[in-house]
């Protein structure tokens, strides 16, 4: 890889050398050899080598071939564009080669995986061939191994059937075992034949046979069965020459087709067996009036193990090998078999067999014997219906007591149904059904204590029957035990989810079946006893209740009412059954309640505290309140309603009285401009009167009325004082709580309020549980008080100023008096005696205040305040 990468880088240099020598002839095509150089560089070295080669090529061309040559200078602008274009093309070459390289690697990887997968398929095919051979060998071995023990069972049973001392019950039991053993023996033979056919070890033994006589002999064996099933069986077989066939295989073809026709043809039907020769071929025709074969299944039914109704609801037993063996045996004869619609509405099987054997085959001269008649009789015995369980029950000598639990057995196999019934009948009353539809019908009719049900049944499977049974409330608690030969863990889980109590696989032990049935019935009886006691307790409670308990259908028609309805409305319980709520209401209430019920039928929601008016039997109106919920079935569909009704008349009257009182109180409070509050302390919920909301500026739907809301309206500076006042009242230190505070409204305004409150209820520990009070707007009063206080403060200031002025005036007067005194004294000294009077006359209180009339200055009265004569 390194060598390829290095060579890829060298390609631009080789292109340089070649182009340099060829330049005189290729000039001016500067990129002439560099395009292929980049292309092959990318092819050899991938994306990275291609990009490096592209860049290197651009540098070489730029220097050596773009003029001026041997220079990095570019004088012509288009040369730069050509270099860019070359770079883009180099990237595209490189990316394309890288993609091709990856695609090649992916293709090589896919091819390698395909080779490996092919080898694995070859190995798997070889293993499959080996498994097929082992399977065929296993079927052959197991068939041979089972034949011996089955022979040892069947032969002694057949011998015992000949004993005259056997009772009727023993004879029926032996007959049932023989029939089951022969059926098992036939299935083993079919499996053995299928294994031989698959392995190619089924030889043909040709002989000259009177096929017409053989056909009449075999068909005649079915006459008794046709008589029992009331089937019109006709045989048209003329005399025919001897044919070269394998007699045993032809007998199996006839037996399988005739038994198949009798199995599917109902009672009173028609079957035609016809044989004729056309040229060198014998044509066998068997027509019936059964259900027929759908066109899309006419080729499939000849495949091994293929059945038209192969599900759990198939109507007939079988392994799905009968028709496959018919086809294989016919083709071994080099013949052909087909099926089409019969003129009688059923199936028409047509078998064509050549009259002569192939030339290379040996043909025996002896004609075939009728050894297959015993096998024909066995097949007829399997198809013959045994006695029904009802007939067996009539012959029982020791029937169970009438009070014994009832068990319903739903099993399509009559022998199995009879066997289980005979086993359980000494202990239980038995009812039998043979398909799912009949089982449901019997279950609804007899209400059994337990149901034993097969899983695979005609018309309706056991699984489907369980689903249907669980939809009926009356059968919801009935235990169901599934009996099935099908082992499927997922199916078991699904059946348990559907409500099955137990699952037993066939074959099962009788003792185990009895033990499980006994346990389930005991549990059911204990549950029903507990339920009965619970129901009795419920009815006792309902009877003692003062409320009216009711149940109705989806239309509101009463199905049950408690006896208390007579006390509430005067009607007896029986008289209301079948009536609706709406029949007892005034027309307007009836219309409203019918609309409510109609909405409940749609929403399927419970309803709570619906108030309405009823008529009492005496014609008076009663106020009622009902609560309830819809009743749904298992499919979620409404089937009725259930609820309780209370008489609210006295409460309504009390509420009306309270409403009137509250209206009057509200009117008084509005007139007096007072807001009312009622605080439930324990639940922290408060009732606030409309005027309270008006004061704080909120509406009831904007806030939650509680203590937090109250605190949020108190001015923050006033809140501690308000809480302290309330706490003192809570502790009983004050008989009532009264406080002035500032309230902050929703708009941010601040108003003065006066709150009053009193605890009216306390709990057992003495804590307040309810408090009532009022708030009143004192903002105007507070504003007046503040204005008066402001005016008083201004008046006091003016008085202080006047007093200061008076003091200043008095001081000046005293100074004048002193000056006058000095003048007088000076006049005296000069010998002058002018008369003297004070300039002003001062009030006594001022003179006293200034000390002029004090004890120390009393001489002033004589010296300065008297009038002197000249």
PDB file of C-alpha atoms in Angstrom, residues 127 167 173-174 184 274 293 310 566 640 801 815:
ATOM      1  CA  UNK A 127     -28.820 -31.065   8.451  1.00  0.00           C
ATOM      2  CA  UNK A 167     -72.576 -55.021  33.945  1.00  0.00           C
ATOM      3  CA  UNK A 173     -66.494 -48.492  29.808  1.00  0.00           C
ATOM      4  CA  UNK A 174     -64.839 -51.306  27.810  1.00  0.00           C
ATOM      5  CA  UNK A 184     -55.078 -44.354  18.388  1.00  0.00           C
ATOM      6  CA  UNK A 274     -70.233 -44.073  -7.647  1.00  0.00           C
ATOM      7  CA  UNK A 293     -64.249 -27.353   0.706  1.00  0.00           C
ATOM      8  CA  UNK A 310     -57.286 -26.473  12.203  1.00  0.00           C
ATOM      9  CA  UNK A 566     -90.873   5.957  52.698  1.00  0.00           C
ATOM     10  CA  UNK A 640     -76.971   2.003  35.234  1.00  0.00           C
ATOM     11  CA  UNK A 801     -43.623  83.444  70.822  1.00  0.00           C
ATOM     12  CA  UNK A 815     -35.371  99.653  82.154  1.00  0.00           C
TER      13      UNK A 815
END
